[in-house]
mmCIF file of C-alpha atoms in Angstrom:
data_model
loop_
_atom_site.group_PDB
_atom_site.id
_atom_site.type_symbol
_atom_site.label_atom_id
_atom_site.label_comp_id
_atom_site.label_asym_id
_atom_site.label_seq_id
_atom_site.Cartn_x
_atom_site.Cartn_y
_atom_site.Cartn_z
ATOM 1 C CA UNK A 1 -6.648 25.481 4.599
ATOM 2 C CA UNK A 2 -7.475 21.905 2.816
ATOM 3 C CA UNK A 3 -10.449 20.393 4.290
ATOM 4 C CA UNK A 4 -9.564 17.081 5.939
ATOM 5 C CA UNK A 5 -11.225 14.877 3.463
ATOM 6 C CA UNK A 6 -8.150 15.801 1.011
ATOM 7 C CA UNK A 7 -6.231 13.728 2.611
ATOM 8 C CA UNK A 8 -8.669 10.606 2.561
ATOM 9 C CA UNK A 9 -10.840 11.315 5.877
ATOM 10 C CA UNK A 10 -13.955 10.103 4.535
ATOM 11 C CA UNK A 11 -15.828 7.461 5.992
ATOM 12 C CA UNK A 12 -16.301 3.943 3.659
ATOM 13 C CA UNK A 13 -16.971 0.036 4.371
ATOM 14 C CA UNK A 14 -14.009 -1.686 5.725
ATOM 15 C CA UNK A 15 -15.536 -4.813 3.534
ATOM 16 C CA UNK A 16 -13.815 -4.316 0.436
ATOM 17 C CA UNK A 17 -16.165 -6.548 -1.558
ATOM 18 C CA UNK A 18 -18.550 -3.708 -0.321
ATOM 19 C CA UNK A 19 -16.202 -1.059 -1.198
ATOM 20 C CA UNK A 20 -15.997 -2.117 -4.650
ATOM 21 C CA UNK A 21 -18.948 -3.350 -5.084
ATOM 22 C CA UNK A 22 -20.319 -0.386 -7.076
ATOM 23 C CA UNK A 23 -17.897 -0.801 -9.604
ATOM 24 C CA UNK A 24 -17.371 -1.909 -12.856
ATOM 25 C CA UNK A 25 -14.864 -3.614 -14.830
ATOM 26 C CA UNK A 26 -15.727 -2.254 -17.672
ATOM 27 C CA UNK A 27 -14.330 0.852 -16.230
ATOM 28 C CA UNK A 28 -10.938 -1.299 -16.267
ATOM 29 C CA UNK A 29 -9.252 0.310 -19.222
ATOM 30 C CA UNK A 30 -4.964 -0.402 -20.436
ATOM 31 C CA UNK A 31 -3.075 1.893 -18.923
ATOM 32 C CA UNK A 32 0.583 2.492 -18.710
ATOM 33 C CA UNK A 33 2.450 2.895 -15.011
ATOM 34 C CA UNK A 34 4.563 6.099 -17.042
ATOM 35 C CA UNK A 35 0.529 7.918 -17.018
ATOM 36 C CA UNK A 36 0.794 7.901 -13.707
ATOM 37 C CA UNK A 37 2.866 10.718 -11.901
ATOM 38 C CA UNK A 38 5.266 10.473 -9.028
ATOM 39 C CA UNK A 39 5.139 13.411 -6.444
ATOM 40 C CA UNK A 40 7.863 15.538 -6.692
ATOM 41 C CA UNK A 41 6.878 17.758 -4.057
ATOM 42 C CA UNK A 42 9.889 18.379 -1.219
ATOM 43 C CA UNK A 43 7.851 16.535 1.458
ATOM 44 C CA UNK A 44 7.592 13.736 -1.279
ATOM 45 C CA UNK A 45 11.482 13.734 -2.483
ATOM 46 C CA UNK A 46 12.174 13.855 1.197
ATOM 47 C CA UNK A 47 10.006 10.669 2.300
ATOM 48 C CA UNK A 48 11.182 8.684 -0.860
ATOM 49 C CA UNK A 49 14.817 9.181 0.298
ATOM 50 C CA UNK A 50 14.251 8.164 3.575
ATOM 51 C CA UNK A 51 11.941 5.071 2.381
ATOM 52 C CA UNK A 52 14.635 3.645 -0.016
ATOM 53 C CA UNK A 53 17.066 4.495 2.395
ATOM 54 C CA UNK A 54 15.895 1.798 4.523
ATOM 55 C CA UNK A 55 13.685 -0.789 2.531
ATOM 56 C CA UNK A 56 15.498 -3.057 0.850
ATOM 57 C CA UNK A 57 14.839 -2.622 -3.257
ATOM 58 C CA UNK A 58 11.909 -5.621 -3.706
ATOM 59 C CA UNK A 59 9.744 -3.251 -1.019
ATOM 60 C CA UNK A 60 10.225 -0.258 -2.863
ATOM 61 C CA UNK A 61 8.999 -1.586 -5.879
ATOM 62 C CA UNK A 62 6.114 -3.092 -4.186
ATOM 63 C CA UNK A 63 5.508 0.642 -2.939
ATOM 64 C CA UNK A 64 5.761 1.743 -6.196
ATOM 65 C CA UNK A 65 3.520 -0.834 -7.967
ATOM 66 C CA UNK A 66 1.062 -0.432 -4.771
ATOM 67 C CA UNK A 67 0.942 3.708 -5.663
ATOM 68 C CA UNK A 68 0.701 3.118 -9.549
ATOM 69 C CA UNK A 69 -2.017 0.500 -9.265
ATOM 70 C CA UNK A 70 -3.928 2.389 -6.672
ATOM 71 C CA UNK A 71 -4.027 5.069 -8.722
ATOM 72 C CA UNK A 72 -5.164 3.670 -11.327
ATOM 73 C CA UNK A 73 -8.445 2.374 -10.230
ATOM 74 C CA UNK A 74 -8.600 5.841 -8.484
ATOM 75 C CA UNK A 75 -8.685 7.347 -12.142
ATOM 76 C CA UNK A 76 -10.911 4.946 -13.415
ATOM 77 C CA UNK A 77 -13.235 3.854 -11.014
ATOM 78 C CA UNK A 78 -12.990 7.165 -8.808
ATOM 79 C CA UNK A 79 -12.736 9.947 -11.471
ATOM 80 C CA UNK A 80 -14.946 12.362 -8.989
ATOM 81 C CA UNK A 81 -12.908 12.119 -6.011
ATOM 82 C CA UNK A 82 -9.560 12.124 -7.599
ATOM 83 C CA UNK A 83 -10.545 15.373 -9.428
ATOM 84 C CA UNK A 84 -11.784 17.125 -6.232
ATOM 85 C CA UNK A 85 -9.294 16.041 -3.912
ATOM 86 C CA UNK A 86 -6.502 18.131 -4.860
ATOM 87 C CA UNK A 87 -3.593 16.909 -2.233
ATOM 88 C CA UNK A 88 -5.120 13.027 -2.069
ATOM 89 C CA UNK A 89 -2.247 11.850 -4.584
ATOM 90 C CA UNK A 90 0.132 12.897 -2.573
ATOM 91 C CA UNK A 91 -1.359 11.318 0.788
ATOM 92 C CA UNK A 92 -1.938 8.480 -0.718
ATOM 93 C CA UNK A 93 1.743 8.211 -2.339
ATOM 94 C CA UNK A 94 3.350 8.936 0.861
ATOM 95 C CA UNK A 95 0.836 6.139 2.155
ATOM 96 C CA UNK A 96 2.235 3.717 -0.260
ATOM 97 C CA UNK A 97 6.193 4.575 0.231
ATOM 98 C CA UNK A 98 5.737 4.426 4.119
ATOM 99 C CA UNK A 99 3.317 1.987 4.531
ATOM 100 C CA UNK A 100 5.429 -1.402 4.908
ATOM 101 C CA UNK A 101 8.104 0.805 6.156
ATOM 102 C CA UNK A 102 8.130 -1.033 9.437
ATOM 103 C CA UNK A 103 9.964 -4.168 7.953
ATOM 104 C CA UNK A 104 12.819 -2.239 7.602
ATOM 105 C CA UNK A 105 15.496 -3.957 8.926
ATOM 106 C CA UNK A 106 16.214 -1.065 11.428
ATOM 107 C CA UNK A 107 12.626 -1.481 13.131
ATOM 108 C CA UNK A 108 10.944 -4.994 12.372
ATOM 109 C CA UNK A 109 12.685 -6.316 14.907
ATOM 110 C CA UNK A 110 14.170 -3.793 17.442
ATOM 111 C CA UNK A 111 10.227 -3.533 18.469
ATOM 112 C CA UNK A 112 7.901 -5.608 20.137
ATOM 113 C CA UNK A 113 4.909 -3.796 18.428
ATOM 114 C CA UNK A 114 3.327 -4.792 15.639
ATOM 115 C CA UNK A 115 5.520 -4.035 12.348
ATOM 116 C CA UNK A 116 2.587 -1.711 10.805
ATOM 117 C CA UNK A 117 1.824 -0.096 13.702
ATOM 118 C CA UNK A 118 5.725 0.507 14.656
ATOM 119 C CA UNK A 119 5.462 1.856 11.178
ATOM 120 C CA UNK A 120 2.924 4.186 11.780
ATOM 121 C CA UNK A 121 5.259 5.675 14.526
ATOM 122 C CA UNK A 122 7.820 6.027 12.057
ATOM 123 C CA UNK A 123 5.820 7.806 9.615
ATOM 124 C CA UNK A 124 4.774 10.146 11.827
ATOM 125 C CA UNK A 125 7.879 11.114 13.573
ATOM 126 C CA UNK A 126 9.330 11.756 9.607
ATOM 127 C CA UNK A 127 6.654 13.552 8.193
ATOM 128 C CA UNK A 128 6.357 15.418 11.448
ATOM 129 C CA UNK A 129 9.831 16.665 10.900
ATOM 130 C CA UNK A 130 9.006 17.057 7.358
ATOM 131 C CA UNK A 131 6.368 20.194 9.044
ATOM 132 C CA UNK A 132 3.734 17.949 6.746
ATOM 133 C CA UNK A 133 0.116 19.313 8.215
ATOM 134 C CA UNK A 134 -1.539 17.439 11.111
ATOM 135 C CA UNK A 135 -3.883 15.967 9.057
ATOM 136 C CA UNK A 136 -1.806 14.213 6.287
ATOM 137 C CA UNK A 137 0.431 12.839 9.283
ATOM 138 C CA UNK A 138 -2.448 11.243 11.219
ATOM 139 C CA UNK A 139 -4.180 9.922 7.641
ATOM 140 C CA UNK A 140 -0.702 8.157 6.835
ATOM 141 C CA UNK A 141 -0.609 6.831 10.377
ATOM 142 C CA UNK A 142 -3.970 5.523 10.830
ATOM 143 C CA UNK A 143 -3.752 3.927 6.853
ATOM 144 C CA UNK A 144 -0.437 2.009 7.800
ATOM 145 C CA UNK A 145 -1.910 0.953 11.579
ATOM 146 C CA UNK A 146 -4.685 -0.658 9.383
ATOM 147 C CA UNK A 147 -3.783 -1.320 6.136
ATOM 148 C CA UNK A 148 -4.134 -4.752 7.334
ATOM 149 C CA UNK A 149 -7.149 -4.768 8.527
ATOM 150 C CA UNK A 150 -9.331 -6.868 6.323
ATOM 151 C CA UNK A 151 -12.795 -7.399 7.685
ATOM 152 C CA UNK A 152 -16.466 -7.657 6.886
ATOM 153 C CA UNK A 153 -17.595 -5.180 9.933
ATOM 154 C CA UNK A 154 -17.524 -1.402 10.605
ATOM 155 C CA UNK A 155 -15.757 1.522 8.411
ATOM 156 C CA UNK A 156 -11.989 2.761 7.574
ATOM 157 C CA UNK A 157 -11.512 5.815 5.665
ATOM 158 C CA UNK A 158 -11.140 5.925 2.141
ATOM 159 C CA UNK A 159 -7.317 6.411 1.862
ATOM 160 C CA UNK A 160 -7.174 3.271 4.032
ATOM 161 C CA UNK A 161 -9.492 1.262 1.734
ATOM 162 C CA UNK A 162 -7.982 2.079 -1.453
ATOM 163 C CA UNK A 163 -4.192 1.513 0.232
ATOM 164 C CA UNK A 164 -5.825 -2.243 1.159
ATOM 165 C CA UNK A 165 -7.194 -2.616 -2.100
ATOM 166 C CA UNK A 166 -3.669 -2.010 -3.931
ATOM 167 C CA UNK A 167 -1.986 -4.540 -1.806
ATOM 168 C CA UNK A 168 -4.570 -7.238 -1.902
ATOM 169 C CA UNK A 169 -4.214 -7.046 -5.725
ATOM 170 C CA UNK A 170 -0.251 -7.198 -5.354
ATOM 171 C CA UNK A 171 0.250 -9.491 -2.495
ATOM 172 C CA UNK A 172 -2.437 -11.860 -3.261
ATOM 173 C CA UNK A 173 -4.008 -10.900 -6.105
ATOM 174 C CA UNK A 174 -7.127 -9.983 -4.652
ATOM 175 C CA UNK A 175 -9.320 -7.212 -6.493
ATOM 176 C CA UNK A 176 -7.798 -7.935 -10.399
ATOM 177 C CA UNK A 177 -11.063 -6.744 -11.774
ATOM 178 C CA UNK A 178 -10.448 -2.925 -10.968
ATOM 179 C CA UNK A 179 -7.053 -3.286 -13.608
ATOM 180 C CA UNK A 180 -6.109 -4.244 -17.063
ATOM 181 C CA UNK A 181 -4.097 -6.998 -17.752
ATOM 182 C CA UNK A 182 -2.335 -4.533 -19.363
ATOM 183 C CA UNK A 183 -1.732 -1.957 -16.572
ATOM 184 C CA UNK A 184 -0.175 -4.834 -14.469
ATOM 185 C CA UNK A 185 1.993 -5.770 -17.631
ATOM 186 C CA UNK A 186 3.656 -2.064 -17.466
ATOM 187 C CA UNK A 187 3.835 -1.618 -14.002
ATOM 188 C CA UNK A 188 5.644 -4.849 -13.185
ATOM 189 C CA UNK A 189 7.676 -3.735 -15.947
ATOM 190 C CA UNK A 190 8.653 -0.360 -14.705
ATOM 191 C CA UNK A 191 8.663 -1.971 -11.389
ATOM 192 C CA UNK A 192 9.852 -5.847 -11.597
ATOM 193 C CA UNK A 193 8.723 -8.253 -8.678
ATOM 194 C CA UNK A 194 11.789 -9.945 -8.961
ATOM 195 C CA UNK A 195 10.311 -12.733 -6.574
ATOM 196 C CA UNK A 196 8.720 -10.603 -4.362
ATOM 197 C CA UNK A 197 6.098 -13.316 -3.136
ATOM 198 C CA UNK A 198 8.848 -15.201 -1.988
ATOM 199 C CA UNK A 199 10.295 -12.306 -0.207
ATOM 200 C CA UNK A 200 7.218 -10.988 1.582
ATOM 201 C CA UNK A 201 5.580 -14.195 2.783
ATOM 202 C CA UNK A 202 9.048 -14.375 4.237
ATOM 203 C CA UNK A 203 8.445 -11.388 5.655
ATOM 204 C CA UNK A 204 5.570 -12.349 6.973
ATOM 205 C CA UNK A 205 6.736 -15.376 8.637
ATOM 206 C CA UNK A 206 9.526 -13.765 10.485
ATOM 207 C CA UNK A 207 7.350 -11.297 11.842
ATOM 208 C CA UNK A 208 4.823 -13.941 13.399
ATOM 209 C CA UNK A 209 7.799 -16.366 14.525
ATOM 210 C CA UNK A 210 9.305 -13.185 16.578
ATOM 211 C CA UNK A 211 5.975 -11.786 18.118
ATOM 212 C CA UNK A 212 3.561 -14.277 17.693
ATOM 213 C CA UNK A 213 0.781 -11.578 18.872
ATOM 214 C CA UNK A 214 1.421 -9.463 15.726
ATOM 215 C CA UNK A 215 -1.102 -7.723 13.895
ATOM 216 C CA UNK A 216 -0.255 -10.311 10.977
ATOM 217 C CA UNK A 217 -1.603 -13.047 12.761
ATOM 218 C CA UNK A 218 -5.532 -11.650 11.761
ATOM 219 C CA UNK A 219 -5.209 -12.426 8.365
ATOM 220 C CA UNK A 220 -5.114 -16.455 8.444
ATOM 221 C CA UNK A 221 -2.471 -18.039 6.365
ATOM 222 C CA UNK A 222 -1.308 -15.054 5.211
ATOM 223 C CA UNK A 223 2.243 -16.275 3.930
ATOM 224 C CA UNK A 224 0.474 -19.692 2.486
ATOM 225 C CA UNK A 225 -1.888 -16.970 0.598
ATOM 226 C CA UNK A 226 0.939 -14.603 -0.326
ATOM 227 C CA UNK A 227 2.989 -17.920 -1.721
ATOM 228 C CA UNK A 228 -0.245 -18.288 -3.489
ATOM 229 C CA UNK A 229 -0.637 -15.489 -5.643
ATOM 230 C CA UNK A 230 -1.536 -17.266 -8.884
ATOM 231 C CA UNK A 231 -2.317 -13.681 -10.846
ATOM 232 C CA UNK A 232 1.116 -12.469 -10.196
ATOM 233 C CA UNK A 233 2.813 -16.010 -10.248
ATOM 234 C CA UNK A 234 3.950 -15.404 -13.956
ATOM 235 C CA UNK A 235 5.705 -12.357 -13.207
ATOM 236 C CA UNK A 236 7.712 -13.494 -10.296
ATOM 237 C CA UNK A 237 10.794 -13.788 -12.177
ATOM 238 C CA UNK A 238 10.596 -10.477 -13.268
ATOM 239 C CA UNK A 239 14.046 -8.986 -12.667
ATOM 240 C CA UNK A 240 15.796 -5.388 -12.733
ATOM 241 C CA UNK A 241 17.708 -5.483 -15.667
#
């Protein structure tokens, strides 16, 4: 039986200058979004399905880009754990595919909850059916419940730190030290933007105008600093061809 740590259940600042704090950019080398692999497990085939069956095609990329990126630095600046965490790549990629699956169209607004933590429902109720262990469900759920939560104060567990690392660099281009220039070249590439700034912040502001209590609301500004994404601001028109 996997321990739980496998699946990310290890305890690590929810600061994530203090999270990253340790490490170096030099560690930052090129690296193509193709040297990265995509699950292919059945639990992973079946979660992608269901993912792009319901996210609209700019949120799967970001998905994407948010996997390839995270992994990545987890290569790079995480070597140890990646190598003896066997079944962490495919937490963490289920992570990334399910964890902004709350602003699907068929839940952001049928719910009065918050949309990552009516996310975290939905997660769990797929990869439940999915017979995915106990473990992996619950370190999905807890990961898209906070994969929000930016703070200075108390811990989150690693899956959930390097899940709010990926986005910061993607949404607001927060954390660009832990990547090549490079790597972000060939994963907007593989995966295009194709404005998707313009489509979260968006996002964003619907879910705030239609519960103005939502989860979204801790992170101040948060369209105005999605809008303002000046590392990915060249790549915006970045299209599928």
């Amino acid at each position: 039986m996997s321990s739980p740590i496998q699946y990310g259940w290890a305890a690590v600042p929810r600061d994530t200058a203090k999270f990253v704090a340790s490490l170096s950019s030099s560690n930052s080398k090129p690296a193509t979004a193709s040297s990265v692999s995509i699950p292919s497990t059945p639990l992973a085939c079946k979660i992608t399905a269901l993912a792009t069956q319901h996210l609209p095609l700019q949120t799967v990329n970001h998905c994407y880009r948010v996997y390839v990126y995270g992994s990545v630095i987890m290569a790079q600046h995480f070597p140890e754990q990646l190598a003896s965490w066997p079944d962490f790549a495919e937490t963490f990629y289920l992570t990334c595919m399910l964890h902004d699956i709350g602003t699907a169209e068929a839940f952001q607004h049928t719910t009065k909850m918050s949309f990552d933590f009516k996310g975290a429902f939905v997660a769990s109720s797929w990869l439940s059916e999915a017979s995915a262990t106990q473990d992996l469900v619950d370190a999905v759920a807890e990961t898209i419940i906070r994969h929000q939560d930016v703070g200075t104060t108390g811990c989150i567990t690693f899956l959930g730190a390097i899940t709010i690392v990926a986005t910061l660099l993607d949404n607001v281009g927060q954390c660009e030290d832990l990547v090549a220039k490079e790597t972000i070249e060939s994963v907007i590439k593989a995966y295009p933007r194709n404005k998707w700034s313009g489509c979260f912040a968006s996002t964003v502001r619907s879910e705030i105008e239609g519960k103005p209590w939502a989860h979204s609301t801790h992170i101040e500004q948060f369209a105005k600093k999605v809008e303002g994404n000046m590392l990915m601001e060249p790549y915006e028109g970045e299209v599928l061809p």
